[in-house]
PDB file of C-alpha atoms in Angstrom:
ATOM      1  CA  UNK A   1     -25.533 -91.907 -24.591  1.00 49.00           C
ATOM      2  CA  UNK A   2     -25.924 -92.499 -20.819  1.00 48.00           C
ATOM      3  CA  UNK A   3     -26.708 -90.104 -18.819  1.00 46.00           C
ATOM      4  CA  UNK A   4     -24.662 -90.083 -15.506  1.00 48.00           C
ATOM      5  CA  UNK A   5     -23.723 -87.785 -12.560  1.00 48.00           C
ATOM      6  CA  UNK A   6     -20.269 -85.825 -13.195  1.00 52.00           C
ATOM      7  CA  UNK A   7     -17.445 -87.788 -11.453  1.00 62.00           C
ATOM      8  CA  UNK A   8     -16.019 -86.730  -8.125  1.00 87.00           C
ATOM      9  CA  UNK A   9     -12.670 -88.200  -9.695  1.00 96.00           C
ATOM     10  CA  UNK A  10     -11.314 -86.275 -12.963  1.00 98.00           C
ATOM     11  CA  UNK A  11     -10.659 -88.628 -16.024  1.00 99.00           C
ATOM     12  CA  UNK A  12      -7.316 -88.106 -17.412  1.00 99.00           C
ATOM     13  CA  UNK A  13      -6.395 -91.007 -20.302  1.00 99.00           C
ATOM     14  CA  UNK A  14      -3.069 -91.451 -21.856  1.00 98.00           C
ATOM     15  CA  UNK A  15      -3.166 -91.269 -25.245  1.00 97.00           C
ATOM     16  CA  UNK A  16      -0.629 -90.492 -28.542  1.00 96.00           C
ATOM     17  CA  UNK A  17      -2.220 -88.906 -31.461  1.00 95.00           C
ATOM     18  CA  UNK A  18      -1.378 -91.379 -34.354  1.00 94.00           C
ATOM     19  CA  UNK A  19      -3.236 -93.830 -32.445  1.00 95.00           C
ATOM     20  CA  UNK A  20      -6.677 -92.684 -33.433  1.00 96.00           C
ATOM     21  CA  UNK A  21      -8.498 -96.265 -33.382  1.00 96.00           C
ATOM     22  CA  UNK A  22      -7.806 -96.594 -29.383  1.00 96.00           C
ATOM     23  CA  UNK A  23      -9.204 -93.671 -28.657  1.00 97.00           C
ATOM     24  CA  UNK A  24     -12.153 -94.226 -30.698  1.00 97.00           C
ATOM     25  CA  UNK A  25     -12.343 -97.695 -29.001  1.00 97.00           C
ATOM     26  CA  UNK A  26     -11.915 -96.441 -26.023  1.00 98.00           C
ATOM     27  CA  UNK A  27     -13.873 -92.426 -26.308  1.00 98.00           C
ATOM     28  CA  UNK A  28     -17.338 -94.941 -27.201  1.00 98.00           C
ATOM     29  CA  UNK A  29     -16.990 -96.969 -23.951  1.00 98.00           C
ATOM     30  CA  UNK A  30     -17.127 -93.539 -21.883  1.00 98.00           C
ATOM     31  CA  UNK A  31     -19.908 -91.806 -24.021  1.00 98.00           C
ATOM     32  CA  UNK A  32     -22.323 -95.236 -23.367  1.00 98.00           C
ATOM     33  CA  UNK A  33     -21.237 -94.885 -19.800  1.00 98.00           C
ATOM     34  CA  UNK A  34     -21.570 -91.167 -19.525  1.00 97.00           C
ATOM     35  CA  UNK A  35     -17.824 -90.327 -18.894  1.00 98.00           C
ATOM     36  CA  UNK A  36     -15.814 -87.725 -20.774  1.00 97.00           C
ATOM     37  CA  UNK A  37     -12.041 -87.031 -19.836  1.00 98.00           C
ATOM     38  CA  UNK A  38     -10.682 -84.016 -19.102  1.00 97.00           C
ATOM     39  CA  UNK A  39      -7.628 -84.364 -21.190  1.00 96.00           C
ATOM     40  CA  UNK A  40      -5.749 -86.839 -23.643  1.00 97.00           C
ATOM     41  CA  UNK A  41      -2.505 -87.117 -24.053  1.00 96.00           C
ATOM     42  CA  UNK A  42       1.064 -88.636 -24.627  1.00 97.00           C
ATOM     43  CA  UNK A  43       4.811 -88.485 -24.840  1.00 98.00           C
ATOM     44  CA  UNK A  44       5.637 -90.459 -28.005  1.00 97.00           C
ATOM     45  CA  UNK A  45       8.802 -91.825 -28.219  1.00 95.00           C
ATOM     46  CA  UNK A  46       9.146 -92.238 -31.612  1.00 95.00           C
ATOM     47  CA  UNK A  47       8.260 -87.667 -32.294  1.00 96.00           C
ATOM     48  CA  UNK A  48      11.543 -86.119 -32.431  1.00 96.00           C
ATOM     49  CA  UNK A  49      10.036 -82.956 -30.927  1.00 96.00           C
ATOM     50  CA  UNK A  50       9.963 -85.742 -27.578  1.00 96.00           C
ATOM     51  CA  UNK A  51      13.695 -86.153 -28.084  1.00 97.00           C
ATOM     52  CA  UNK A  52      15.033 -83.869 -25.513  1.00 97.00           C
ATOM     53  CA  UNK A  53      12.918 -85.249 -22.813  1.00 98.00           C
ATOM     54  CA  UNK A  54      13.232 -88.666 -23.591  1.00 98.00           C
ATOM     55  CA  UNK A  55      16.899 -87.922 -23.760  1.00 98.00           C
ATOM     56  CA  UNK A  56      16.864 -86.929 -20.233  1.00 98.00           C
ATOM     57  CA  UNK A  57      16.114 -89.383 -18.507  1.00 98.00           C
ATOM     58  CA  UNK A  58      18.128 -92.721 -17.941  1.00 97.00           C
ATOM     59  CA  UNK A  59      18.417 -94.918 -19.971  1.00 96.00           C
ATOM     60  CA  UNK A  60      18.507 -97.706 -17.393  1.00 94.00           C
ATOM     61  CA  UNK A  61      17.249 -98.070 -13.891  1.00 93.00           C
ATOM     62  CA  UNK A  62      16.730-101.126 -11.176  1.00 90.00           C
ATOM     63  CA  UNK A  63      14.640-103.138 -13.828  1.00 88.00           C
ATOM     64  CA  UNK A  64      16.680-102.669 -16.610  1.00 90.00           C
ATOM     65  CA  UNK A  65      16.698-100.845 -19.826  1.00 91.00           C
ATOM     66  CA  UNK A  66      14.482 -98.043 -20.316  1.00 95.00           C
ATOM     67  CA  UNK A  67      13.735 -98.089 -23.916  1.00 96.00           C
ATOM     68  CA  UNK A  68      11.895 -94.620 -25.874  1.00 97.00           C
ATOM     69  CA  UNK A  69       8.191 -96.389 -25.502  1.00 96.00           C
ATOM     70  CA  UNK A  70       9.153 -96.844 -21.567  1.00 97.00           C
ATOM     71  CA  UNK A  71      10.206 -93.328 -21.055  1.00 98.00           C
ATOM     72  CA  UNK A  72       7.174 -91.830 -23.154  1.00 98.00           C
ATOM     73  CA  UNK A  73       4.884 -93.882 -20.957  1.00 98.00           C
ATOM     74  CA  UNK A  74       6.746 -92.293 -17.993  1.00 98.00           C
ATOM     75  CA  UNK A  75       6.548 -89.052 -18.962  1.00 99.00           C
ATOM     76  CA  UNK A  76       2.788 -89.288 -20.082  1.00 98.00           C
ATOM     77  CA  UNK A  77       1.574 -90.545 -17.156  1.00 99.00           C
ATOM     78  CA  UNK A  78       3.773 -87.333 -15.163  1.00 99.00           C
ATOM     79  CA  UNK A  79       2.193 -85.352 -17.283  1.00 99.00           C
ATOM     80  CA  UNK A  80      -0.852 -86.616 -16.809  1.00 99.00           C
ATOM     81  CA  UNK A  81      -0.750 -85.928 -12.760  1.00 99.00           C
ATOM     82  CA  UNK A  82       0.756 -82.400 -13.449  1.00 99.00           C
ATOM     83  CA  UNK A  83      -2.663 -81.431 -15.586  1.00 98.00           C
ATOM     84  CA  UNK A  84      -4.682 -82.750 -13.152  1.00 98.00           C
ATOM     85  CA  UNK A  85      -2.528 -80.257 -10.067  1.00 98.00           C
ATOM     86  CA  UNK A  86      -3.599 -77.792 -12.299  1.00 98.00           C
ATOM     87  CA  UNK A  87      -7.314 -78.070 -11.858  1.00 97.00           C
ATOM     88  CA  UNK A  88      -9.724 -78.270  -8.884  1.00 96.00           C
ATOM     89  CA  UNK A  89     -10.328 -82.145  -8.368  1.00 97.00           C
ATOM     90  CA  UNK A  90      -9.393 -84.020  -5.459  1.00 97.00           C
ATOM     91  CA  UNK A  91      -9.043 -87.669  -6.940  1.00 98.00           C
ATOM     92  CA  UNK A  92      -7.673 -88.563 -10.599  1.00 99.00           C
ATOM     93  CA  UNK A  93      -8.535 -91.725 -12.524  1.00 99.00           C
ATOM     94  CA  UNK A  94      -5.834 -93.003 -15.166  1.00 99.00           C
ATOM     95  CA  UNK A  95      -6.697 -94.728 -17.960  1.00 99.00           C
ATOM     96  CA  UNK A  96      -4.829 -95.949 -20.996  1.00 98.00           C
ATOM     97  CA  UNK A  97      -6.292 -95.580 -24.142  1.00 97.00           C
ATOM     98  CA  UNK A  98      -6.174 -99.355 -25.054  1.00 97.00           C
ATOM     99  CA  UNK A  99      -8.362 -99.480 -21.603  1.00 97.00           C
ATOM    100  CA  UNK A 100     -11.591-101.759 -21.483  1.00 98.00           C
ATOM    101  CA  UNK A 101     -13.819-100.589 -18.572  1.00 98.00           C
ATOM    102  CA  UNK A 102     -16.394-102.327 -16.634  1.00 98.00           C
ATOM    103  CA  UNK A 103     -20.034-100.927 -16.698  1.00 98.00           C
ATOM    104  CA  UNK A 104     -19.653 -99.973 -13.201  1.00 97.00           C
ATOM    105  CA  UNK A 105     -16.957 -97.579 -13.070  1.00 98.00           C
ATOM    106  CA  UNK A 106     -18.911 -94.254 -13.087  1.00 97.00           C
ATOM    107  CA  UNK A 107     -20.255 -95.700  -9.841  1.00 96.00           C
ATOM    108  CA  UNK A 108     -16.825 -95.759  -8.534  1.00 97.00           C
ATOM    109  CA  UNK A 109     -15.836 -92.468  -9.912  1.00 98.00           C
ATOM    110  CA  UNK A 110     -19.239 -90.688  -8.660  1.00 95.00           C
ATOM    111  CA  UNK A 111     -19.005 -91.594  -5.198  1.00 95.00           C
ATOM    112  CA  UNK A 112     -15.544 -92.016  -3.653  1.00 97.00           C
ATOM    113  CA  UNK A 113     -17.304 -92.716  -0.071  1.00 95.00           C
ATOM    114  CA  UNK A 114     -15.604 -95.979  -0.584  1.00 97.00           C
ATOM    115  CA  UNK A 115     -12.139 -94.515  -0.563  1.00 98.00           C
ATOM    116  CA  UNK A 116      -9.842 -96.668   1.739  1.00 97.00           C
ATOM    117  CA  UNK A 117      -8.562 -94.594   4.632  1.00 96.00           C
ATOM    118  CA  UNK A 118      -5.152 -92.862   4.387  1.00 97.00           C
ATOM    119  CA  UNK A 119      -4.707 -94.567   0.490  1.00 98.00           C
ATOM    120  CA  UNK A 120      -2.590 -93.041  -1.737  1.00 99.00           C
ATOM    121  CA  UNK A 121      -3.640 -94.687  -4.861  1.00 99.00           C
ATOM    122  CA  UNK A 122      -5.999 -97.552  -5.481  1.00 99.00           C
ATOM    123  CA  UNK A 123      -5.314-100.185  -8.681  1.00 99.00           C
ATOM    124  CA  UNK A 124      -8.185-100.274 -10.390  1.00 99.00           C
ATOM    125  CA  UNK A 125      -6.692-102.603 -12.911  1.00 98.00           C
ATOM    126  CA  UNK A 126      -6.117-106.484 -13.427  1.00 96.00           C
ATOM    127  CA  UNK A 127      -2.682-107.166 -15.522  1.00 92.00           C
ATOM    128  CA  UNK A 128      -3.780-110.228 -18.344  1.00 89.00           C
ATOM    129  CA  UNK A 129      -0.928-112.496 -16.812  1.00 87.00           C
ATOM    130  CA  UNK A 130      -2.872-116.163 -15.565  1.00 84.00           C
ATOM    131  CA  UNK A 131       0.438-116.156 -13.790  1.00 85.00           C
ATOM    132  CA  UNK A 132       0.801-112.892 -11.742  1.00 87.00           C
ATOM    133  CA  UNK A 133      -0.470-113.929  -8.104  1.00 87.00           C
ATOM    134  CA  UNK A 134      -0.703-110.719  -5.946  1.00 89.00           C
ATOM    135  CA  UNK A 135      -0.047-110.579  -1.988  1.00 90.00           C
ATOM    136  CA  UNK A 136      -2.908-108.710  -0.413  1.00 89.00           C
ATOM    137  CA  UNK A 137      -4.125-108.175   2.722  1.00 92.00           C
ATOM    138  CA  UNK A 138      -7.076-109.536   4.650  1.00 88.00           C
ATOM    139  CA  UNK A 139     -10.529-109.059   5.211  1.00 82.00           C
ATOM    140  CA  UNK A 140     -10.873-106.506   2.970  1.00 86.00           C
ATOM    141  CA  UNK A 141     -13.708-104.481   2.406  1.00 92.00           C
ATOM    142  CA  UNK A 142     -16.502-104.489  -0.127  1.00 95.00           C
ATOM    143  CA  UNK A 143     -18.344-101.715  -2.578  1.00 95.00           C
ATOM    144  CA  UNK A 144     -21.245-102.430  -5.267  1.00 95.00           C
ATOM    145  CA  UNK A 145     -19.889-106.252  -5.082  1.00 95.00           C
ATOM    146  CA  UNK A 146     -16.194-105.934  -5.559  1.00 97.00           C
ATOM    147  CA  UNK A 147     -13.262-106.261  -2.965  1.00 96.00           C
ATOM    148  CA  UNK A 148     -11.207-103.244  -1.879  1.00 97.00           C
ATOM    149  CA  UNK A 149      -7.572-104.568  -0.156  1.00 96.00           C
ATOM    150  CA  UNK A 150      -4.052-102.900   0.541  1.00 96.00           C
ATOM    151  CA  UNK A 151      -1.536-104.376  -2.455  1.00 95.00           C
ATOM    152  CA  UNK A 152       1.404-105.578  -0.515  1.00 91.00           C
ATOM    153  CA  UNK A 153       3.482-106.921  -3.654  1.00 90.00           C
ATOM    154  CA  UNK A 154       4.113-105.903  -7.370  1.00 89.00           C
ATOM    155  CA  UNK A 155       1.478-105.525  -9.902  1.00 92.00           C
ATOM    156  CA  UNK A 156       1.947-104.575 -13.350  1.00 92.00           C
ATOM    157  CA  UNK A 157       0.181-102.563 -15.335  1.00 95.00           C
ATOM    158  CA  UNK A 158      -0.789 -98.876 -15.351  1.00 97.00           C
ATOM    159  CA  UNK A 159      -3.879 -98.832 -17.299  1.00 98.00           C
ATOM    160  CA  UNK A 160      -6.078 -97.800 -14.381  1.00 99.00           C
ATOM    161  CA  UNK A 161      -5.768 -96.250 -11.305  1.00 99.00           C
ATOM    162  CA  UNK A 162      -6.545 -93.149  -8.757  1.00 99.00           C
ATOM    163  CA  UNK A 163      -4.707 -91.074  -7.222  1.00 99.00           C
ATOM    164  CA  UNK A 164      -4.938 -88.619  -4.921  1.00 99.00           C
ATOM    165  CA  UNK A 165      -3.394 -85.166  -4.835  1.00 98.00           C
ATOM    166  CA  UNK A 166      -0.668 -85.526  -2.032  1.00 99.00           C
ATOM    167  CA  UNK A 167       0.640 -88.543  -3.672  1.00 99.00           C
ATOM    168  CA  UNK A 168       0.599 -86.616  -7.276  1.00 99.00           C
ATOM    169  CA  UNK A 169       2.578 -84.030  -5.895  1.00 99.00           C
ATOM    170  CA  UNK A 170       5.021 -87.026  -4.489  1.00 99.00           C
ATOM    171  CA  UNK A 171       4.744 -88.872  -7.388  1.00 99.00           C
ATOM    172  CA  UNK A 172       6.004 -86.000  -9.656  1.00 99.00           C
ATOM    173  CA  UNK A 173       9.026 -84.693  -7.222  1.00 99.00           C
ATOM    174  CA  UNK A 174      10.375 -87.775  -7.377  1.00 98.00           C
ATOM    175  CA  UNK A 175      13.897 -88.382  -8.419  1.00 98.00           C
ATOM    176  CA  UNK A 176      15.900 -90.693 -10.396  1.00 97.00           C
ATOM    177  CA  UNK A 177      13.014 -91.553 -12.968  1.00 98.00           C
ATOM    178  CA  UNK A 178      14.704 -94.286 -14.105  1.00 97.00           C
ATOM    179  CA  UNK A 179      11.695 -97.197 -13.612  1.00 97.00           C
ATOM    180  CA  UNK A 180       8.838 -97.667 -16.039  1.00 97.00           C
ATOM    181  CA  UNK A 181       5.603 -96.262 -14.702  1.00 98.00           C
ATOM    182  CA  UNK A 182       4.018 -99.646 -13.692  1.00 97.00           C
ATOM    183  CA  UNK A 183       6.968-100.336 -12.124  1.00 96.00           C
ATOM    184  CA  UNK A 184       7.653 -96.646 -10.296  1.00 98.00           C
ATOM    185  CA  UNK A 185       4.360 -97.008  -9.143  1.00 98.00           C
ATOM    186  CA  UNK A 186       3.339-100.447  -8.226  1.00 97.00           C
ATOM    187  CA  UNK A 187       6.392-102.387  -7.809  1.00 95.00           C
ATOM    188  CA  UNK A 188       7.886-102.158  -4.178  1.00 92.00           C
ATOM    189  CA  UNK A 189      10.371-104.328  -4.573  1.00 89.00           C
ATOM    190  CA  UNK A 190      12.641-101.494  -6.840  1.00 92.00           C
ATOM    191  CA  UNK A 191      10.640 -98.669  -6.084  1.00 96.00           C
ATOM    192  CA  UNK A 192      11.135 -96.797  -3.680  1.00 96.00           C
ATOM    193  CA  UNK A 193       8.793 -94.121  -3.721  1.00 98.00           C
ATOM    194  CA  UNK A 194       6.326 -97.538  -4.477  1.00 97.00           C
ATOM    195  CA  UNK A 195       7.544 -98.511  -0.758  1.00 95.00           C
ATOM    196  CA  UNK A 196       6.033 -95.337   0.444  1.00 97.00           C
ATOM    197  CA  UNK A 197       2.641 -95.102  -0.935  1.00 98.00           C
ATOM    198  CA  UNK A 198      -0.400 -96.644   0.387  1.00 98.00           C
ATOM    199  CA  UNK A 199      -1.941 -98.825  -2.592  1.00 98.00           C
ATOM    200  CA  UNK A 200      -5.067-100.552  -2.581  1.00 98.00           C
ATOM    201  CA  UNK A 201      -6.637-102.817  -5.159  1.00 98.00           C
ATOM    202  CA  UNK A 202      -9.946-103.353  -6.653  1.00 98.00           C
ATOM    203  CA  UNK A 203     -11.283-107.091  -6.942  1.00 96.00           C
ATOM    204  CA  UNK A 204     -12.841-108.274  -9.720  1.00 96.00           C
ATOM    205  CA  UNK A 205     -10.688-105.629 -11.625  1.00 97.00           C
ATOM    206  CA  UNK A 206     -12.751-102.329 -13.106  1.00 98.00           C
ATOM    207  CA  UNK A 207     -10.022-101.831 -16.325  1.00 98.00           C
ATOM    208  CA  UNK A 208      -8.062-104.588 -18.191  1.00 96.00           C
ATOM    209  CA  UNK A 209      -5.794-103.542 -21.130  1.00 92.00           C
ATOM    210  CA  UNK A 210      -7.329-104.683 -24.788  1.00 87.00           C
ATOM    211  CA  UNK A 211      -5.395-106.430 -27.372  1.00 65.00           C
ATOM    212  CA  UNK A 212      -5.142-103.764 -30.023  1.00 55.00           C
ATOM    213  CA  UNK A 213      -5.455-105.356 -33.916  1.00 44.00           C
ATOM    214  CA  UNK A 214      -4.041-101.716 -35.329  1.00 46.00           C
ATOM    215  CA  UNK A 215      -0.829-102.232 -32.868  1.00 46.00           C
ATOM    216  CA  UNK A 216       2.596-103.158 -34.731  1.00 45.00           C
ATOM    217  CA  UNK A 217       3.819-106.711 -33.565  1.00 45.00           C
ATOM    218  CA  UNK A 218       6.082-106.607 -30.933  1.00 45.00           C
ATOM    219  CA  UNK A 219       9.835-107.053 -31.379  1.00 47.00           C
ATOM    220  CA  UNK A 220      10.929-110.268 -30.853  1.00 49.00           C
ATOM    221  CA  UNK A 221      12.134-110.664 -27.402  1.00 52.00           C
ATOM    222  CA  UNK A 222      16.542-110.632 -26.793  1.00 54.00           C
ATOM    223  CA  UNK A 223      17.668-113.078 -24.494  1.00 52.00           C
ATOM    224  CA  UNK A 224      17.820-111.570 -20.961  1.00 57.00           C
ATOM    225  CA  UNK A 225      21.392-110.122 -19.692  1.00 64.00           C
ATOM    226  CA  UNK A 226      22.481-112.295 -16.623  1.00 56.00           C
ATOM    227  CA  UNK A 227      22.846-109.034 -14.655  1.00 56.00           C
ATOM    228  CA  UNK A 228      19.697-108.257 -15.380  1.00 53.00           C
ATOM    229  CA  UNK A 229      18.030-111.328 -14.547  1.00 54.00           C
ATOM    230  CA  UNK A 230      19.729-111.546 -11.647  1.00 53.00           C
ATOM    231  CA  UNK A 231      18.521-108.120 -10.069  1.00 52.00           C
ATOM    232  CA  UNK A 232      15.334-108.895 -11.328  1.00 50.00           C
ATOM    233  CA  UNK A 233      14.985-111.999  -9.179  1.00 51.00           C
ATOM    234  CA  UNK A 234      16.549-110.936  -6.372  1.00 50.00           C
ATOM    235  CA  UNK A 235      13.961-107.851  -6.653  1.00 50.00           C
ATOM    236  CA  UNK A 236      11.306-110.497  -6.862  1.00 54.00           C
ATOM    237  CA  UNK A 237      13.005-112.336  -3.078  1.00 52.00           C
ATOM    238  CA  UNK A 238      11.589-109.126  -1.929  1.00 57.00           C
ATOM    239  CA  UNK A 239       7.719-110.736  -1.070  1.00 62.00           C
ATOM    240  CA  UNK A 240       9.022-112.928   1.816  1.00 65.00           C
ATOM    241  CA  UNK A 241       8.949-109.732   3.279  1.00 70.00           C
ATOM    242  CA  UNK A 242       5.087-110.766   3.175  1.00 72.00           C
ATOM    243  CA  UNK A 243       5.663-113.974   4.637  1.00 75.00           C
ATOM    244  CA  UNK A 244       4.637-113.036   8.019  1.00 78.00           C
ATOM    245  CA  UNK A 245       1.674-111.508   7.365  1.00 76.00           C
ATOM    246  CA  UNK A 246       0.369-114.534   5.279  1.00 74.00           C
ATOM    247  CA  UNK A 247       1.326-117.146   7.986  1.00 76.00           C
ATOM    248  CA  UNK A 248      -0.911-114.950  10.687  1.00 80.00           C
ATOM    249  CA  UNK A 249      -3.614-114.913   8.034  1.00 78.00           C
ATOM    250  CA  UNK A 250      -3.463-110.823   8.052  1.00 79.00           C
ATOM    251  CA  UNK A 251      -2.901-110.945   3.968  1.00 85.00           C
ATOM    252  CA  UNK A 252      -3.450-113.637   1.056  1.00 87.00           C
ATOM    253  CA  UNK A 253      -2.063-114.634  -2.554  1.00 89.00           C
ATOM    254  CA  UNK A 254      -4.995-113.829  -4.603  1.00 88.00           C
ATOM    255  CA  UNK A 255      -5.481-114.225  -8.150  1.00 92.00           C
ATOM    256  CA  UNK A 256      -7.091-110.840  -9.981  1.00 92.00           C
ATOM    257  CA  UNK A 257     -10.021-111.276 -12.312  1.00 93.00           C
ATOM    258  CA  UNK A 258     -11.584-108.818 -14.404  1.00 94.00           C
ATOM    259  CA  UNK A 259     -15.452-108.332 -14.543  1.00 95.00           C
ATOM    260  CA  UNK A 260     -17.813-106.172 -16.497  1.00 94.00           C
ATOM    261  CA  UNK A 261     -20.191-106.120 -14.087  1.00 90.00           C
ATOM    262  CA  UNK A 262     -20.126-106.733  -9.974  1.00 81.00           C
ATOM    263  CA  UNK A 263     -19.792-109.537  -8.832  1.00 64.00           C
ATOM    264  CA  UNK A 264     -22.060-111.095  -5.711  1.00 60.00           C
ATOM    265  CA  UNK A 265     -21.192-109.130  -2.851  1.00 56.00           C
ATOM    266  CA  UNK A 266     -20.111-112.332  -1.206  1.00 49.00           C
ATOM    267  CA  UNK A 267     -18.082-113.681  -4.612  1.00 54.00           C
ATOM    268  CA  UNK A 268     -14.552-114.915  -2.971  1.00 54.00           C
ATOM    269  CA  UNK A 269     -11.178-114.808  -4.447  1.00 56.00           C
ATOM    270  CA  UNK A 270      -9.180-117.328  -5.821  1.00 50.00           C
TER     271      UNK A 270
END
């Protein structure tokens, strides 16, 4: 095990008991970086004891259904941020337990000089979609070889990020909860309390979600209810809000990568 300075940023990872491999997976990466978390946990939606609170939330919001895995997430991730009110820390890092972390990230965690100014919460994560192209703004700065810029459009994922107390305390008095987390948190264009954070995002990526072997297959996907589909576009309309920014140059569409290690401090993105 590595030795390392304790983290100015707790470690909090979301986690459901039957799902022992993933946390062994993911408990070795932190003991060979020296990280421990503070706390895992999960809602599950498939424990009856979750029932009530599953049951009380909606069962559809702006993005569409809201199945029982979507509301546990929810509600593990709240949970999450309510633990860490509970304690002394001043930043919380987020990880899923299916997580893979760079080498790097106790540097990140140990020394939050590098904190953007007046951020909320900073992405930490790159969502495995070749496809997803992210509007961000520009220059942006750099730490230990990887890019720090505000996120001006969706990203999906919430696998890794921090957050700072004010927005926990925002996060959790929230109301209707009727988004999946990713998408409460990251996705502007049908969040609203999204539209009022300050989120920043790490380039090359410090987290990337695994494929897990011990996972059941997903379900095979239903055809897409035109209502749906049609709020979800016009959601998606939403980033030629951006469109002035990227014509004066002030923000670009970036591709994220992931990286176990920094990159050159001069590495562009694509």
């Amino acid at each position: 095990m590595r030795t390392a300075a304790a983290p100015c940023a707790e470690i909090r990872v979301i986690h459901l008991a039957r799902a022992q491999t993933r946390r062994a997976r993911l408990e070795a990466q932190l003991d060979r970086l020296g990280l421990s978390a503070a706390g895992w946990g999960g809602v599950d939606g498939r424990d009856p004891a979750c029932a009530a609170r599953l049951a009380a939330l909606p069962d559809r919001g702006p993005w569409g259904a809201l199945d029982a895995h979507a509301k546990g997430c929810l509600l593990s991730h709240l949970d999450a941020l309510a633990a860490f009110l509970d304690g002394p820390a001043g930043h919380l890092c987020v990880l899923e337990d299916d997580a893979l972390i760079a080498d790097d990230l106790p540097l990140w965690l140990g020394d939050l000089s590098w904190w953007p100014p007046g951020a909320d919460l900073v992405k930490i994560e790159r969502w495995r979609d070749p496809r997803l192209i992210l509007v961000m703004d520009r220059p942006g700065r750099v730490h230990r070889g990887r890019q720090i810029r505000r996120l001006r459009s969706r990203h999906s994922g919430s696998a890794g990020y921090l957050v700072t107390r004010d927005a926990a305390r925002r996060i959790l008095a929230h109301r209707p909860l009727d988004l999946p987390a990713d998408h409460l948190l990251f996705n502007p264009a049908v969040s609203p309390l999204a539209r009022g954070l300050r989120i920043h995002q790490v380039a090359p990526a410090l987290v990337e979600q695994t494929d897990d072997p011990a996972a059941p297959p997903p379900p095979p996907r239903r055809p897409r209810p035109w209502r749906q589909a049609l709020r979800r576009g016009a959601a998606e309309l939403t980033v030629l809000a951006a469109l002035p920014r990227l014509a004066a140059g002030r923000a670009a569409l970036v591709r994220i990568p992931w990286a176990s290690r920094a990159a050159a401090p001069d590495a562009p993105l694509s």
